[in-house]
XYZ file of C-alpha atoms in Angstrom:
371
model
C -38.196 82.575 -142.999
C -42.134 80.322 -142.638
C -42.643 81.195 -139.034
C -41.573 85.272 -139.625
C -43.778 85.531 -142.372
C -46.491 83.087 -140.129
C -46.030 85.791 -137.638
C -46.313 88.579 -139.980
C -49.636 87.132 -141.503
C -50.921 86.956 -137.261
C -50.060 90.608 -137.486
C -51.990 91.877 -140.722
C -55.223 89.381 -139.346
C -55.629 91.244 -136.632
C -55.918 94.944 -137.578
C -58.616 93.401 -139.969
C -60.632 91.896 -137.239
C -60.123 95.068 -134.786
C -60.275 97.908 -137.676
C -64.424 97.811 -139.641
C -63.577 100.000 -142.103
C -61.502 97.229 -143.817
C -64.196 94.405 -143.740
C -64.086 93.181 -147.124
C -65.036 90.363 -149.512
C -61.516 89.890 -150.353
C -61.389 90.272 -146.211
C -62.946 87.307 -145.282
C -61.638 85.510 -147.969
C -57.478 86.513 -147.001
C -59.324 85.031 -143.324
C -60.810 81.840 -144.500
C -57.529 80.171 -146.947
C -55.557 81.208 -142.961
C -57.551 79.451 -140.859
C -57.171 76.291 -143.892
C -53.877 76.143 -141.851
C -53.852 78.212 -138.891
C -53.475 76.534 -135.109
C -56.284 79.056 -134.712
C -58.344 78.038 -136.395
C -61.346 77.942 -135.310
C -61.531 81.415 -134.299
C -60.086 83.327 -137.231
C -63.354 81.102 -138.882
C -65.404 82.046 -136.280
C -64.803 85.975 -137.439
C -64.761 85.505 -140.994
C -68.233 84.215 -140.552
C -69.599 87.216 -138.850
C -67.720 89.489 -141.672
C -69.612 87.578 -143.790
C -72.941 88.360 -142.535
C -72.325 91.610 -141.968
C -71.467 92.076 -145.322
C -74.372 90.041 -146.130
C -73.149 87.076 -148.093
C -75.294 84.887 -146.927
C -77.927 86.696 -148.651
C -75.657 86.420 -152.352
C -77.085 83.120 -153.895
C -80.623 83.892 -153.207
C -80.756 87.340 -154.832
C -77.425 85.044 -158.069
C -79.975 82.136 -158.631
C -82.922 84.740 -159.246
C -81.032 87.315 -161.510
C -80.711 83.521 -163.465
C -83.804 83.111 -163.396
C -85.495 86.299 -165.035
C -82.714 86.086 -167.300
C -82.756 82.486 -168.503
C -86.975 84.319 -170.201
C -86.091 87.240 -171.189
C -84.525 87.061 -174.742
C -83.545 89.850 -174.513
C -79.789 90.706 -174.018
C -78.895 91.497 -170.504
C -76.790 95.173 -169.882
C -73.804 95.096 -169.031
C -74.069 96.210 -165.965
C -75.848 93.557 -165.213
C -73.860 91.596 -165.842
C -70.571 93.529 -163.799
C -72.921 92.477 -160.779
C -73.346 89.342 -161.672
C -69.698 88.029 -160.917
C -69.838 89.662 -157.633
C -72.556 88.272 -156.838
C -70.953 85.142 -157.504
C -67.681 86.080 -156.193
C -69.917 86.607 -152.923
C -72.244 83.144 -153.179
C -68.909 80.769 -154.064
C -66.836 82.697 -149.980
C -70.103 81.662 -149.010
C -70.272 78.458 -149.508
C -66.041 78.008 -148.906
C -67.560 79.287 -145.497
C -70.159 76.576 -144.875
C -68.252 73.923 -146.306
C -64.825 74.934 -143.622
C -66.991 74.931 -141.116
C -69.470 72.342 -141.854
C -65.790 69.804 -141.258
C -64.517 72.287 -138.632
C -68.304 71.805 -136.274
C -68.084 67.245 -137.428
C -64.189 66.883 -137.301
C -63.218 69.476 -133.997
C -65.743 69.799 -132.577
C -66.943 73.428 -133.339
C -70.716 74.366 -132.172
C -72.894 74.653 -134.852
C -71.978 78.661 -136.739
C -74.029 78.844 -139.338
C -77.916 77.525 -139.948
C -78.677 77.307 -143.675
C -81.709 79.068 -145.290
C -82.609 79.479 -148.701
C -81.574 76.762 -151.198
C -78.536 76.032 -151.176
C -78.211 72.069 -151.766
C -79.302 74.164 -155.672
C -76.124 75.703 -155.800
C -74.696 73.293 -159.022
C -77.377 75.254 -161.083
C -74.730 77.756 -161.004
C -72.401 75.868 -162.764
C -74.130 77.211 -165.282
C -72.817 80.918 -164.697
C -69.904 82.779 -167.475
C -67.843 83.105 -163.763
C -67.697 79.570 -163.079
C -65.062 77.382 -163.097
C -63.983 73.951 -162.714
C -63.670 74.877 -159.424
C -67.166 75.503 -158.952
C -67.572 72.163 -159.395
C -65.714 70.487 -156.765
C -67.181 73.622 -154.174
C -70.538 72.779 -155.058
C -70.561 69.083 -154.930
C -69.221 69.205 -151.328
C -72.198 71.928 -150.493
C -74.062 69.205 -152.286
C -72.544 66.931 -148.965
C -73.210 68.763 -146.232
C -76.355 69.902 -147.661
C -78.068 66.321 -147.074
C -78.991 66.305 -151.472
C -77.319 64.910 -154.623
C -77.616 65.460 -157.815
C -76.472 63.379 -160.942
C -75.965 64.150 -164.479
C -73.324 67.083 -164.290
C -69.948 64.856 -166.506
C -67.014 66.726 -164.995
C -64.273 67.529 -166.965
C -61.939 64.369 -169.036
C -58.736 65.083 -166.886
C -60.293 65.956 -163.481
C -62.758 62.602 -163.422
C -59.613 60.195 -161.660
C -58.950 63.009 -159.431
C -62.966 64.179 -158.102
C -62.980 60.198 -158.103
C -60.814 59.291 -155.308
C -61.581 61.906 -153.968
C -64.890 61.677 -152.825
C -64.608 57.491 -152.481
C -61.640 57.966 -149.434
C -64.542 60.999 -148.332
C -67.176 57.716 -148.314
C -64.451 55.980 -146.232
C -63.874 58.508 -144.549
C -66.992 59.359 -144.014
C -68.369 55.333 -141.864
C -64.609 55.357 -139.943
C -65.670 58.071 -139.085
C -69.479 57.286 -138.567
C -69.148 53.891 -136.592
C -66.867 55.455 -133.793
C -68.757 57.751 -132.636
C -71.828 55.331 -132.642
C -69.471 52.970 -130.180
C -68.421 56.219 -128.314
C -72.620 57.034 -127.721
C -72.649 53.634 -126.055
C -69.477 54.442 -124.121
C -67.857 51.150 -124.661
C -63.805 51.384 -124.663
C -62.750 48.357 -123.553
C -63.524 46.190 -126.120
C -63.069 42.978 -124.028
C -66.206 44.233 -122.382
C -68.157 45.238 -125.554
C -71.525 42.598 -127.147
C -70.428 40.742 -130.628
C -73.426 43.994 -131.720
C -70.655 46.558 -130.601
C -67.729 44.147 -131.982
C -69.179 44.036 -135.673
C -69.977 48.141 -135.043
C -65.922 47.938 -134.459
C -65.203 45.435 -137.695
C -66.973 47.660 -139.273
C -64.773 50.770 -138.682
C -61.380 48.710 -139.244
C -62.868 47.556 -142.700
C -63.604 51.563 -143.459
C -59.800 52.069 -142.450
C -58.362 49.601 -144.075
C -60.231 51.324 -147.201
C -58.662 54.056 -146.712
C -55.171 53.379 -146.664
C -55.815 51.058 -149.685
C -57.658 54.036 -151.813
C -54.452 56.986 -151.356
C -51.692 54.240 -151.898
C -52.433 52.612 -154.506
C -52.688 55.567 -156.745
C -50.385 58.144 -154.320
C -50.542 60.323 -157.781
C -54.340 60.915 -157.245
C -54.629 61.826 -153.946
C -51.469 61.499 -152.099
C -49.993 63.896 -153.741
C -51.889 66.382 -154.282
C -51.554 66.715 -149.957
C -48.818 69.884 -150.634
C -52.005 72.290 -151.816
C -53.849 70.697 -148.391
C -54.713 71.916 -145.030
C -53.571 70.969 -141.683
C -57.217 68.801 -141.822
C -55.769 66.807 -144.749
C -52.610 65.476 -142.773
C -54.237 65.214 -139.952
C -57.560 62.520 -141.602
C -54.391 60.867 -142.620
C -51.620 59.791 -139.642
C -54.823 59.715 -137.813
C -57.211 57.083 -139.944
C -53.745 55.403 -140.131
C -53.543 54.867 -136.525
C -56.591 53.852 -135.677
C -56.005 51.114 -138.212
C -52.602 49.836 -136.148
C -54.515 50.165 -132.645
C -57.702 48.105 -134.557
C -55.133 45.715 -135.144
C -53.901 44.452 -132.760
C -56.777 45.110 -130.780
C -59.129 42.734 -133.284
C -56.400 41.196 -135.564
C -58.122 38.984 -138.769
C -56.140 37.335 -140.449
C -52.128 35.551 -140.009
C -50.007 38.766 -142.063
C -52.503 41.424 -141.722
C -49.434 42.725 -139.145
C -46.595 42.255 -141.490
C -48.605 43.749 -143.969
C -49.866 46.925 -142.112
C -45.993 47.870 -141.278
C -45.518 47.515 -145.618
C -48.543 49.883 -146.383
C -47.541 52.414 -143.407
C -43.654 52.367 -145.490
C -45.298 53.601 -148.391
C -47.612 56.344 -146.935
C -44.751 57.890 -145.131
C -43.297 57.704 -148.167
C -45.398 59.141 -150.514
C -46.232 61.361 -147.808
C -42.947 62.586 -147.048
C -42.763 63.545 -151.121
C -45.889 65.900 -150.559
C -44.411 67.705 -148.042
C -41.158 68.615 -149.383
C -42.706 70.657 -151.432
C -45.106 72.225 -148.531
C -44.186 75.280 -147.746
C -46.710 75.797 -144.686
C -45.104 76.459 -141.346
C -44.734 73.024 -140.362
C -49.187 71.009 -139.808
C -47.830 68.967 -142.557
C -44.834 67.614 -141.030
C -46.204 67.669 -137.159
C -48.240 64.680 -138.152
C -45.692 63.300 -140.873
C -44.146 62.614 -137.962
C -46.330 60.794 -136.226
C -47.449 59.150 -138.415
C -42.857 57.838 -137.688
C -44.212 57.025 -134.191
C -46.934 55.053 -134.878
C -45.685 52.457 -137.055
C -42.479 52.933 -134.750
C -44.184 51.565 -131.606
C -46.717 49.308 -133.828
C -43.924 47.704 -134.881
C -42.328 47.486 -130.652
C -45.445 46.461 -130.386
C -45.583 43.191 -133.203
C -42.304 42.441 -132.552
C -42.000 41.525 -128.464
C -45.100 40.024 -129.393
C -43.362 37.618 -131.590
C -40.522 37.444 -129.394
C -39.685 33.733 -128.153
C -40.467 32.320 -125.274
C -38.348 31.963 -121.745
C -38.464 28.424 -122.551
C -37.335 29.230 -125.718
C -40.615 28.161 -128.047
C -42.325 30.970 -130.329
C -45.577 30.491 -128.210
C -47.817 33.294 -127.312
C -46.695 35.321 -124.477
C -48.611 36.001 -121.287
C -51.085 39.922 -121.161
C -48.149 40.354 -118.855
C -44.991 39.891 -120.963
C -46.287 42.450 -122.998
C -47.580 45.144 -121.607
C -45.085 47.731 -121.474
C -44.641 47.652 -125.595
C -48.291 47.066 -126.273
C -49.823 49.637 -123.461
C -46.835 51.994 -125.608
C -49.262 51.550 -128.062
C -52.671 51.482 -127.543
C -52.112 54.568 -125.188
C -50.854 56.232 -128.460
C -52.883 59.706 -128.500
C -51.033 62.594 -130.404
C -52.329 65.900 -128.550
C -53.527 66.908 -131.921
C -55.872 64.610 -131.966
C -57.321 65.477 -128.935
C -57.255 69.179 -129.102
C -57.129 70.106 -131.933
C -59.502 67.702 -133.675
C -61.993 65.547 -132.401
C -61.072 62.249 -133.552
C -62.818 59.225 -132.262
C -61.611 55.571 -131.596
C -57.888 55.789 -130.053
C -59.430 56.018 -126.589
C -60.058 52.746 -126.944
C -58.485 49.177 -124.775
C -58.332 45.573 -124.339
C -58.607 44.761 -120.332
C -59.237 41.406 -120.107
C -62.877 41.190 -117.940
C -62.401 37.742 -116.290
C -59.702 35.979 -114.778
C -58.981 33.119 -117.144
C -58.029 36.201 -120.163
C -55.365 36.956 -117.781
C -53.085 34.281 -119.803
C -54.014 34.683 -123.063
C -52.870 37.195 -125.653
C -53.730 41.176 -125.017
C -54.006 41.390 -128.124
C -56.849 39.439 -128.492
C -55.316 37.289 -131.308
C -57.220 34.126 -132.603
C-alpha cells in the first residue's frame, strides 16, 4: 500500500512542477514535506525553492516585521484586512524558514550545493513569536533558523511540557555537530589511516569518538524524549542514529580506550535497536526507517563477530592477542563496511578511516590497536 501511495504522490508532484498555474504556497508546503521523506529529496527541495522564490516567499518576513513594528507604534486598532494579511505573511515566512532549515541540513550533510542566500535580518525571526498566529512549533523552527544563521538568543522560555524534549534535542544536535566537525577536519587534512596519524590528529579523532559516545548515551538514557519521537522523523534523523552508532563501533576498534568498552557498546546497541524498532513499528513512510534500522542491525552483527574473533584463543590455546593477519577477515569486514546510503545520499565523514600498519613491527600487534 505504501508503494502505491508513494507512486501516486510522485505523479502529482510532477503535475505541480510542470504546471505553472499550480504555483502556490500550498504546493511549496507539499513539496517541502515530500522532500523530507523522499529519495529524490535534493531535486524536490530545489523545485520547492524555485517556486518559493517565484511566489516571493523570501520577502514575506521583512514585510511582516515592518507591519509588526508599525502596529506597535500605532495606538489605534488594526483593520481586519490587515490581520488577515499578517496571517498570510506568517504562513509564507514559516514556509520560507522551513525551506531554509532543510536546505541547510542537506547542504551540510548531503553535499547539496548552496541554493539559498540569506538576505535581510532572518536572525531576528524570533520576533514573530509575538504574532497572534504563532504556535509552539514556531519556537522550534525559529530556534533552528537562529542556529543556521549563527545567532543565539536566550530569554524565551518554552512551554513547560515542551522543555524536556527541546533540551534533549538540543544536546543531541550539539553532539552531532561536534562529531561532524572533528570528522570533517580529519577529512580536510587528507588522513584516513589511523596508524599514520599524528598526535594532534588522534586527539581530533578521540574528540569525535567522545561526541559520538555522548550522542549515543543521550538518545538511549531517556528514549521517550527522543527515540520515541522518531516515528514522525524524516530520513535524515534515522540516518544520523544509524551512522553515529556505526562510527562509534568503528572508532572503538580503531582506538579502544578502556576495558569492557566493546561489550558495553554491544549492550547499548541492543537497546538502541529495541527502541528504534518500537518507533519504526509506528512509521508508515516507505521503508526509510526500516533501511537504517537494518543497517544498524548489520553493524552490530559485524562488530560482534569481529569482537568474538579477536577474543578467540590463539593456536597454543591461550587467550593472548591474535596477530593482525589472523583477525583480518572479521576486522576488515567491519572496517570496510560503508552502507551505500551514507555514501550516495548523505555526506557523512569518518567511515573511510582504517588502520594499516606503517612499520614492520606493527604487523605483529593487534589490528584494533588494543592498549
